[in-house]
Amino acid sequence: MTNEQTHLLKIAPEDLVSLSALEPEHNIRIELAYARSDNLLLGEPVYRSDAQLWAHKDLAAIVLKAAESLKAQNLRLIVYDCLRTTDTQALMLQTQRVKDHPHWLEEPRLLSPPGTGAHPRGMAVDCALETFEGELLDMGTPFDFLCDDPSPKANPAHRQHPNLSPQVMQNRRILDQALGQAAEELGLPLWPLTQEWWDFRFPSEVSERYAPLSDADLPPEMRLALRSR
């Protein structure tokens, strides 16, 4: 931990909620992307196969409230990722896919360095929508679609991409409104990441008050990394 991080607030394991454990009781489906070998971004897992999806308790409350509201539209919330420990962030950078695309790590970076952003604090969540029959709603790109050019014009995952169909725009609007309204009703700030339609997070002035979490900060049953470093 750096000297700067010693002045940050610490997130205790008790501040995290397992959305995986709550899946049977709520209108959510957990698909922990980085525990799968077929994830679009990396093409290999970096999470343990028995890893659970953990979220900061305030963000978990937003997710569950949003999911409940979607029932009226016969929709279910898919949750792909939330807490991403610094260990797993480091493993992502060591995957063959990232090694084959070194420009992803050049400014402006397409992948965050370990410890940066809201994910290693459990304060960013990646979501999509499906029908009760399990049909994914068309969002214009799959989850984790990565474009070398992140600009709105070039990147179809960008929220301001100019060439989205009316149906895609409507589907994204449903997701945005469900999470945004849930956050507002709970009196919590939530920011949709501009470049990625699936990413919703607490603003940096909130998340950066807290130190990022490593696997070592968590009890063994809560750790995520596929292998120790």
PDB file of C-alpha atoms in Angstrom:
ATOM      1  CA  MET A   1       0.000   0.000   0.000  1.00  0.00           C
ATOM      2  CA  THR A   2       1.354   3.429  -0.926  1.00  0.00           C
ATOM      3  CA  ASN A   3       1.633   6.348   1.481  1.00  0.00           C
ATOM      4  CA  GLU A   4      -1.267   7.986  -0.325  1.00  0.00           C
ATOM      5  CA  GLN A   5      -3.446   4.902   0.160  1.00  0.00           C
ATOM      6  CA  THR A   6      -2.778   4.817   3.926  1.00  0.00           C
ATOM      7  CA  HIS A   7      -4.929   7.963   4.175  1.00  0.00           C
ATOM      8  CA  LEU A   8      -7.846   6.365   2.344  1.00  0.00           C
ATOM      9  CA  LEU A   9     -10.859   4.775   3.970  1.00  0.00           C
ATOM     10  CA  LYS A  10     -10.821   0.989   4.108  1.00  0.00           C
ATOM     11  CA  ILE A  11     -13.608  -1.201   2.754  1.00  0.00           C
ATOM     12  CA  ALA A  12     -14.213  -4.074   5.166  1.00  0.00           C
ATOM     13  CA  PRO A  13     -15.324  -7.490   3.880  1.00  0.00           C
ATOM     14  CA  GLU A  14     -18.566  -6.876   5.778  1.00  0.00           C
ATOM     15  CA  ASP A  15     -19.222  -3.892   3.499  1.00  0.00           C
ATOM     16  CA  LEU A  16     -19.493  -6.231   0.496  1.00  0.00           C
ATOM     17  CA  VAL A  17     -22.602  -8.151  -0.582  1.00  0.00           C
ATOM     18  CA  SER A  18     -22.572 -11.360  -2.607  1.00  0.00           C
ATOM     19  CA  LEU A  19     -25.030 -10.826  -5.429  1.00  0.00           C
ATOM     20  CA  SER A  20     -24.357 -14.438  -6.403  1.00  0.00           C
ATOM     21  CA  ALA A  21     -25.894 -15.584  -3.123  1.00  0.00           C
ATOM     22  CA  LEU A  22     -28.933 -13.353  -3.691  1.00  0.00           C
ATOM     23  CA  GLU A  23     -29.554 -14.481  -7.270  1.00  0.00           C
ATOM     24  CA  PRO A  24     -32.262 -17.076  -6.428  1.00  0.00           C
ATOM     25  CA  GLU A  25     -34.335 -14.526  -4.496  1.00  0.00           C
ATOM     26  CA  HIS A  26     -34.099 -11.577  -6.867  1.00  0.00           C
ATOM     27  CA  ASN A  27     -34.710 -10.633 -10.493  1.00  0.00           C
ATOM     28  CA  ILE A  28     -31.043 -10.943 -11.438  1.00  0.00           C
ATOM     29  CA  ARG A  29     -28.883 -13.433 -13.286  1.00  0.00           C
ATOM     30  CA  ILE A  30     -25.208 -13.554 -12.409  1.00  0.00           C
ATOM     31  CA  GLU A  31     -22.839 -14.334 -15.266  1.00  0.00           C
ATOM     32  CA  LEU A  32     -19.434 -13.672 -13.788  1.00  0.00           C
ATOM     33  CA  ALA A  33     -17.646 -12.900 -17.038  1.00  0.00           C
ATOM     34  CA  TYR A  34     -14.022 -13.228 -15.976  1.00  0.00           C
ATOM     35  CA  ALA A  35     -14.553 -16.647 -14.414  1.00  0.00           C
ATOM     36  CA  ARG A  36     -15.347 -17.932 -17.928  1.00  0.00           C
ATOM     37  CA  SER A  37     -12.923 -19.003 -20.633  1.00  0.00           C
ATOM     38  CA  ASP A  38     -15.207 -17.608 -23.356  1.00  0.00           C
ATOM     39  CA  ASN A  39     -15.302 -14.004 -22.141  1.00  0.00           C
ATOM     40  CA  LEU A  40     -15.107 -11.625 -25.077  1.00  0.00           C
ATOM     41  CA  LEU A  41     -12.399  -9.300 -23.803  1.00  0.00           C
ATOM     42  CA  LEU A  42      -9.694 -11.705 -22.629  1.00  0.00           C
ATOM     43  CA  GLY A  43     -10.569 -15.127 -24.030  1.00  0.00           C
ATOM     44  CA  GLU A  44      -9.436 -16.778 -20.798  1.00  0.00           C
ATOM     45  CA  PRO A  45     -10.509 -16.704 -17.145  1.00  0.00           C
ATOM     46  CA  VAL A  46      -8.797 -14.609 -14.483  1.00  0.00           C
ATOM     47  CA  TYR A  47     -11.297 -15.372 -11.691  1.00  0.00           C
ATOM     48  CA  ARG A  48     -11.584 -18.637  -9.816  1.00  0.00           C
ATOM     49  CA  SER A  49     -14.327 -20.919 -11.109  1.00  0.00           C
ATOM     50  CA  ASP A  50     -16.044 -20.749  -7.698  1.00  0.00           C
ATOM     51  CA  ALA A  51     -15.717 -16.960  -7.375  1.00  0.00           C
ATOM     52  CA  GLN A  52     -18.775 -14.978  -6.360  1.00  0.00           C
ATOM     53  CA  LEU A  53     -19.839 -11.573  -7.603  1.00  0.00           C
ATOM     54  CA  TRP A  54     -19.294  -9.073  -4.805  1.00  0.00           C
ATOM     55  CA  ALA A  55     -20.562  -5.497  -4.682  1.00  0.00           C
ATOM     56  CA  HIS A  56     -20.245  -2.685  -2.191  1.00  0.00           C
ATOM     57  CA  LYS A  57     -23.420  -2.745  -0.118  1.00  0.00           C
ATOM     58  CA  ASP A  58     -24.643   0.628  -1.435  1.00  0.00           C
ATOM     59  CA  LEU A  59     -24.199  -0.408  -5.063  1.00  0.00           C
ATOM     60  CA  ALA A  60     -25.799  -3.787  -4.328  1.00  0.00           C
ATOM     61  CA  ALA A  61     -28.872  -1.961  -3.017  1.00  0.00           C
ATOM     62  CA  ILE A  62     -29.139  -0.025  -6.297  1.00  0.00           C
ATOM     63  CA  VAL A  63     -28.773  -3.185  -8.390  1.00  0.00           C
ATOM     64  CA  LEU A  64     -31.463  -5.075  -6.486  1.00  0.00           C
ATOM     65  CA  LYS A  65     -33.886  -2.152  -6.550  1.00  0.00           C
ATOM     66  CA  ALA A  66     -33.354  -1.671 -10.282  1.00  0.00           C
ATOM     67  CA  ALA A  67     -33.856  -5.371 -10.905  1.00  0.00           C
ATOM     68  CA  GLU A  68     -37.136  -5.334  -9.016  1.00  0.00           C
ATOM     69  CA  SER A  69     -38.415  -2.441 -11.111  1.00  0.00           C
ATOM     70  CA  LEU A  70     -37.685  -4.314 -14.333  1.00  0.00           C
ATOM     71  CA  LYS A  71     -40.194  -7.048 -13.487  1.00  0.00           C
ATOM     72  CA  ALA A  72     -43.021  -4.812 -14.718  1.00  0.00           C
ATOM     73  CA  GLN A  73     -41.445  -4.874 -18.196  1.00  0.00           C
ATOM     74  CA  ASN A  74     -40.885  -8.635 -18.101  1.00  0.00           C
ATOM     75  CA  LEU A  75     -37.151  -8.092 -18.019  1.00  0.00           C
ATOM     76  CA  ARG A  76     -34.333  -9.468 -15.895  1.00  0.00           C
ATOM     77  CA  LEU A  77     -31.047  -7.758 -15.002  1.00  0.00           C
ATOM     78  CA  ILE A  78     -27.861  -9.595 -15.955  1.00  0.00           C
ATOM     79  CA  VAL A  79     -24.814  -8.741 -13.841  1.00  0.00           C
ATOM     80  CA  TYR A  80     -21.416  -9.538 -15.350  1.00  0.00           C
ATOM     81  CA  ASP A  81     -18.931  -8.008 -12.923  1.00  0.00           C
ATOM     82  CA  CYS A  82     -18.522  -5.676  -9.992  1.00  0.00           C
ATOM     83  CA  LEU A  83     -15.655  -6.060  -7.529  1.00  0.00           C
ATOM     84  CA  ARG A  84     -12.451  -6.652  -9.487  1.00  0.00           C
ATOM     85  CA  THR A  85      -9.567  -6.930  -7.054  1.00  0.00           C
ATOM     86  CA  THR A  86      -6.150  -5.510  -7.837  1.00  0.00           C
ATOM     87  CA  ASP A  87      -4.880  -9.086  -8.232  1.00  0.00           C
ATOM     88  CA  THR A  88      -7.398  -9.814 -10.971  1.00  0.00           C
ATOM     89  CA  GLN A  89      -6.712  -6.474 -12.640  1.00  0.00           C
ATOM     90  CA  ALA A  90      -3.041  -7.458 -12.789  1.00  0.00           C
ATOM     91  CA  LEU A  91      -3.901 -10.892 -14.181  1.00  0.00           C
ATOM     92  CA  MET A  92      -5.955  -9.265 -16.925  1.00  0.00           C
ATOM     93  CA  LEU A  93      -2.858  -7.385 -18.094  1.00  0.00           C
ATOM     94  CA  GLN A  94      -0.898 -10.658 -18.219  1.00  0.00           C
ATOM     95  CA  THR A  95      -3.334 -12.478 -20.514  1.00  0.00           C
ATOM     96  CA  GLN A  96      -2.249 -13.390 -24.017  1.00  0.00           C
ATOM     97  CA  ARG A  97      -4.990 -11.240 -25.531  1.00  0.00           C
ATOM     98  CA  VAL A  98      -3.642  -8.124 -23.829  1.00  0.00           C
ATOM     99  CA  LYS A  99      -0.048  -9.032 -24.667  1.00  0.00           C
ATOM    100  CA  ASP A 100      -1.139  -9.270 -28.301  1.00  0.00           C
ATOM    101  CA  HIS A 101      -2.616  -5.755 -28.082  1.00  0.00           C
ATOM    102  CA  PRO A 102       0.016  -3.678 -26.238  1.00  0.00           C
ATOM    103  CA  HIS A 103      -1.547  -0.458 -27.523  1.00  0.00           C
ATOM    104  CA  TRP A 104      -4.470  -1.124 -25.168  1.00  0.00           C
ATOM    105  CA  LEU A 105      -2.126  -0.046 -22.355  1.00  0.00           C
ATOM    106  CA  GLU A 106      -0.980   3.164 -24.037  1.00  0.00           C
ATOM    107  CA  GLU A 107      -2.651   6.477 -23.269  1.00  0.00           C
ATOM    108  CA  PRO A 108      -5.550   6.882 -23.446  1.00  0.00           C
ATOM    109  CA  ARG A 109      -5.609   3.410 -21.893  1.00  0.00           C
ATOM    110  CA  LEU A 110      -8.389   0.982 -22.737  1.00  0.00           C
ATOM    111  CA  LEU A 111      -7.594  -1.137 -19.643  1.00  0.00           C
ATOM    112  CA  SER A 112      -7.018   0.351 -16.202  1.00  0.00           C
ATOM    113  CA  PRO A 113      -3.837  -0.189 -14.173  1.00  0.00           C
ATOM    114  CA  PRO A 114      -4.343  -2.282 -11.016  1.00  0.00           C
ATOM    115  CA  GLY A 115      -5.889  -0.269  -8.203  1.00  0.00           C
ATOM    116  CA  THR A 116      -7.452   2.427 -10.367  1.00  0.00           C
ATOM    117  CA  GLY A 117     -11.122   3.015 -11.032  1.00  0.00           C
ATOM    118  CA  ALA A 118     -14.237   1.970  -9.164  1.00  0.00           C
ATOM    119  CA  HIS A 119     -14.127  -1.778  -9.880  1.00  0.00           C
ATOM    120  CA  PRO A 120     -11.409  -2.617  -7.296  1.00  0.00           C
ATOM    121  CA  ARG A 121     -13.637  -0.962  -4.700  1.00  0.00           C
ATOM    122  CA  GLY A 122     -16.800  -2.868  -5.658  1.00  0.00           C
ATOM    123  CA  MET A 123     -18.286   0.449  -6.771  1.00  0.00           C
ATOM    124  CA  ALA A 124     -18.751  -0.219 -10.508  1.00  0.00           C
ATOM    125  CA  VAL A 125     -21.156  -2.756 -11.938  1.00  0.00           C
ATOM    126  CA  ASP A 126     -21.500  -4.158 -15.445  1.00  0.00           C
ATOM    127  CA  CYS A 127     -25.075  -4.993 -16.475  1.00  0.00           C
ATOM    128  CA  ALA A 128     -27.320  -5.946 -19.372  1.00  0.00           C
ATOM    129  CA  LEU A 129     -30.951  -6.992 -19.876  1.00  0.00           C
ATOM    130  CA  GLU A 130     -32.724 -10.157 -20.915  1.00  0.00           C
ATOM    131  CA  THR A 131     -36.326 -11.301 -21.163  1.00  0.00           C
ATOM    132  CA  PHE A 132     -37.741 -13.810 -18.718  1.00  0.00           C
ATOM    133  CA  GLU A 133     -37.276 -16.360 -21.517  1.00  0.00           C
ATOM    134  CA  GLY A 134     -33.527 -15.666 -21.500  1.00  0.00           C
ATOM    135  CA  GLU A 135     -33.309 -13.624 -24.711  1.00  0.00           C
ATOM    136  CA  LEU A 136     -30.688 -10.870 -24.558  1.00  0.00           C
ATOM    137  CA  LEU A 137     -31.888  -7.394 -25.454  1.00  0.00           C
ATOM    138  CA  ASP A 138     -29.949  -5.845 -28.328  1.00  0.00           C
ATOM    139  CA  MET A 139     -27.662  -3.145 -26.920  1.00  0.00           C
ATOM    140  CA  GLY A 140     -25.764  -2.516 -30.147  1.00  0.00           C
ATOM    141  CA  THR A 141     -22.672  -4.474 -29.045  1.00  0.00           C
ATOM    142  CA  PRO A 142     -22.013  -7.420 -26.746  1.00  0.00           C
ATOM    143  CA  PHE A 143     -20.860  -6.758 -23.198  1.00  0.00           C
ATOM    144  CA  ASP A 144     -17.123  -5.945 -23.110  1.00  0.00           C
ATOM    145  CA  PHE A 145     -16.912  -4.941 -26.754  1.00  0.00           C
ATOM    146  CA  LEU A 146     -13.632  -3.070 -27.016  1.00  0.00           C
ATOM    147  CA  CYS A 147     -12.957  -0.576 -29.795  1.00  0.00           C
ATOM    148  CA  ASP A 148      -9.401   0.634 -30.428  1.00  0.00           C
ATOM    149  CA  ASP A 149     -10.861   4.079 -31.066  1.00  0.00           C
ATOM    150  CA  PRO A 150     -13.019   4.970 -28.019  1.00  0.00           C
ATOM    151  CA  SER A 151     -14.507   8.087 -29.626  1.00  0.00           C
ATOM    152  CA  PRO A 152     -18.305   8.318 -29.914  1.00  0.00           C
ATOM    153  CA  LYS A 153     -18.221   8.216 -33.700  1.00  0.00           C
ATOM    154  CA  ALA A 154     -16.094   5.068 -33.935  1.00  0.00           C
ATOM    155  CA  ASN A 155     -17.133   3.117 -30.846  1.00  0.00           C
ATOM    156  CA  PRO A 156     -20.619   1.531 -31.047  1.00  0.00           C
ATOM    157  CA  ALA A 157     -20.489   0.778 -27.305  1.00  0.00           C
ATOM    158  CA  HIS A 158     -20.264   4.517 -26.593  1.00  0.00           C
ATOM    159  CA  ARG A 159     -23.437   6.031 -25.167  1.00  0.00           C
ATOM    160  CA  GLN A 160     -23.316   8.842 -27.743  1.00  0.00           C
ATOM    161  CA  HIS A 161     -22.581   6.682 -30.781  1.00  0.00           C
ATOM    162  CA  PRO A 162     -24.460   8.375 -33.668  1.00  0.00           C
ATOM    163  CA  ASN A 163     -25.585   5.274 -35.577  1.00  0.00           C
ATOM    164  CA  LEU A 164     -27.620   3.328 -33.043  1.00  0.00           C
ATOM    165  CA  SER A 165     -30.967   1.921 -34.107  1.00  0.00           C
ATOM    166  CA  PRO A 166     -34.120   3.175 -32.354  1.00  0.00           C
ATOM    167  CA  GLN A 167     -34.534  -0.247 -30.713  1.00  0.00           C
ATOM    168  CA  VAL A 168     -30.991  -0.242 -29.341  1.00  0.00           C
ATOM    169  CA  MET A 169     -31.472   3.296 -28.030  1.00  0.00           C
ATOM    170  CA  GLN A 170     -34.697   2.243 -26.328  1.00  0.00           C
ATOM    171  CA  ASN A 171     -33.085  -0.829 -24.763  1.00  0.00           C
ATOM    172  CA  ARG A 172     -30.201   1.223 -23.423  1.00  0.00           C
ATOM    173  CA  ARG A 173     -32.664   3.785 -22.112  1.00  0.00           C
ATOM    174  CA  ILE A 174     -34.523   1.092 -20.156  1.00  0.00           C
ATOM    175  CA  LEU A 175     -31.284  -0.041 -18.504  1.00  0.00           C
ATOM    176  CA  ASP A 176     -30.174   3.525 -17.773  1.00  0.00           C
ATOM    177  CA  GLN A 177     -33.519   4.490 -16.282  1.00  0.00           C
ATOM    178  CA  ALA A 178     -33.810   1.391 -14.107  1.00  0.00           C
ATOM    179  CA  LEU A 179     -30.429   1.898 -12.479  1.00  0.00           C
ATOM    180  CA  GLY A 180     -30.592   5.685 -12.443  1.00  0.00           C
ATOM    181  CA  GLN A 181     -34.008   5.797 -10.832  1.00  0.00           C
ATOM    182  CA  ALA A 182     -33.027   3.198  -8.244  1.00  0.00           C
ATOM    183  CA  ALA A 183     -29.981   5.258  -7.294  1.00  0.00           C
ATOM    184  CA  GLU A 184     -32.042   8.441  -7.076  1.00  0.00           C
ATOM    185  CA  GLU A 185     -34.651   6.807  -4.857  1.00  0.00           C
ATOM    186  CA  LEU A 186     -31.913   5.570  -2.536  1.00  0.00           C
ATOM    187  CA  GLY A 187     -30.226   8.979  -2.473  1.00  0.00           C
ATOM    188  CA  LEU A 188     -27.012   7.602  -3.980  1.00  0.00           C
ATOM    189  CA  PRO A 189     -24.942   9.000  -6.879  1.00  0.00           C
ATOM    190  CA  LEU A 190     -24.528   6.796  -9.945  1.00  0.00           C
ATOM    191  CA  TRP A 191     -22.598   7.645 -13.081  1.00  0.00           C
ATOM    192  CA  PRO A 192     -23.011   5.772 -16.395  1.00  0.00           C
ATOM    193  CA  LEU A 193     -19.566   5.358 -17.936  1.00  0.00           C
ATOM    194  CA  THR A 194     -19.652   7.202 -21.246  1.00  0.00           C
ATOM    195  CA  GLN A 195     -17.646   4.754 -23.336  1.00  0.00           C
ATOM    196  CA  GLU A 196     -19.403   1.566 -22.168  1.00  0.00           C
ATOM    197  CA  TRP A 197     -23.196   1.211 -22.146  1.00  0.00           C
ATOM    198  CA  TRP A 198     -22.994  -1.598 -19.550  1.00  0.00           C
ATOM    199  CA  ASP A 199     -20.910   0.202 -16.887  1.00  0.00           C
ATOM    200  CA  PHE A 200     -22.513   2.080 -13.981  1.00  0.00           C
ATOM    201  CA  ARG A 201     -20.396   3.392 -11.133  1.00  0.00           C
ATOM    202  CA  PHE A 202     -20.128   5.731  -8.204  1.00  0.00           C
ATOM    203  CA  PRO A 203     -18.383   8.961  -9.225  1.00  0.00           C
ATOM    204  CA  SER A 204     -14.663   9.174  -8.565  1.00  0.00           C
ATOM    205  CA  GLU A 205     -15.123  11.667  -5.734  1.00  0.00           C
ATOM    206  CA  VAL A 206     -16.906   8.855  -3.891  1.00  0.00           C
ATOM    207  CA  SER A 207     -14.916   5.766  -4.905  1.00  0.00           C
ATOM    208  CA  GLU A 208     -11.490   7.346  -4.629  1.00  0.00           C
ATOM    209  CA  ARG A 209     -12.032   8.080  -0.949  1.00  0.00           C
ATOM    210  CA  TYR A 210     -11.506   4.338  -0.439  1.00  0.00           C
ATOM    211  CA  ALA A 211      -8.450   2.143  -0.864  1.00  0.00           C
ATOM    212  CA  PRO A 212      -8.689  -0.501  -3.592  1.00  0.00           C
ATOM    213  CA  LEU A 213      -9.093  -4.097  -2.464  1.00  0.00           C
ATOM    214  CA  SER A 214      -6.651  -6.902  -3.118  1.00  0.00           C
ATOM    215  CA  ASP A 215      -7.403 -10.567  -2.564  1.00  0.00           C
ATOM    216  CA  ALA A 216      -5.259 -10.357   0.584  1.00  0.00           C
ATOM    217  CA  ASP A 217      -7.776  -7.883   2.044  1.00  0.00           C
ATOM    218  CA  LEU A 218     -10.494 -10.537   1.864  1.00  0.00           C
ATOM    219  CA  PRO A 219     -11.053 -13.877   3.584  1.00  0.00           C
ATOM    220  CA  PRO A 220     -10.241 -16.903   1.409  1.00  0.00           C
ATOM    221  CA  GLU A 221     -13.858 -17.595   0.451  1.00  0.00           C
ATOM    222  CA  MET A 222     -14.229 -14.073  -0.987  1.00  0.00           C
ATOM    223  CA  ARG A 223     -11.050 -13.985  -3.068  1.00  0.00           C
ATOM    224  CA  LEU A 224     -11.297 -13.775  -6.842  1.00  0.00           C
ATOM    225  CA  ALA A 225      -7.933 -14.308  -8.520  1.00  0.00           C
ATOM    226  CA  LEU A 226      -7.502 -17.544 -10.430  1.00  0.00           C
ATOM    227  CA  ARG A 227      -3.916 -17.859  -9.242  1.00  0.00           C
ATOM    228  CA  SER A 228      -1.760 -16.048  -6.739  1.00  0.00           C
ATOM    229  CA  ARG A 229       0.934 -13.712  -7.987  1.00  0.00           C
TER     230      ARG A 229
END
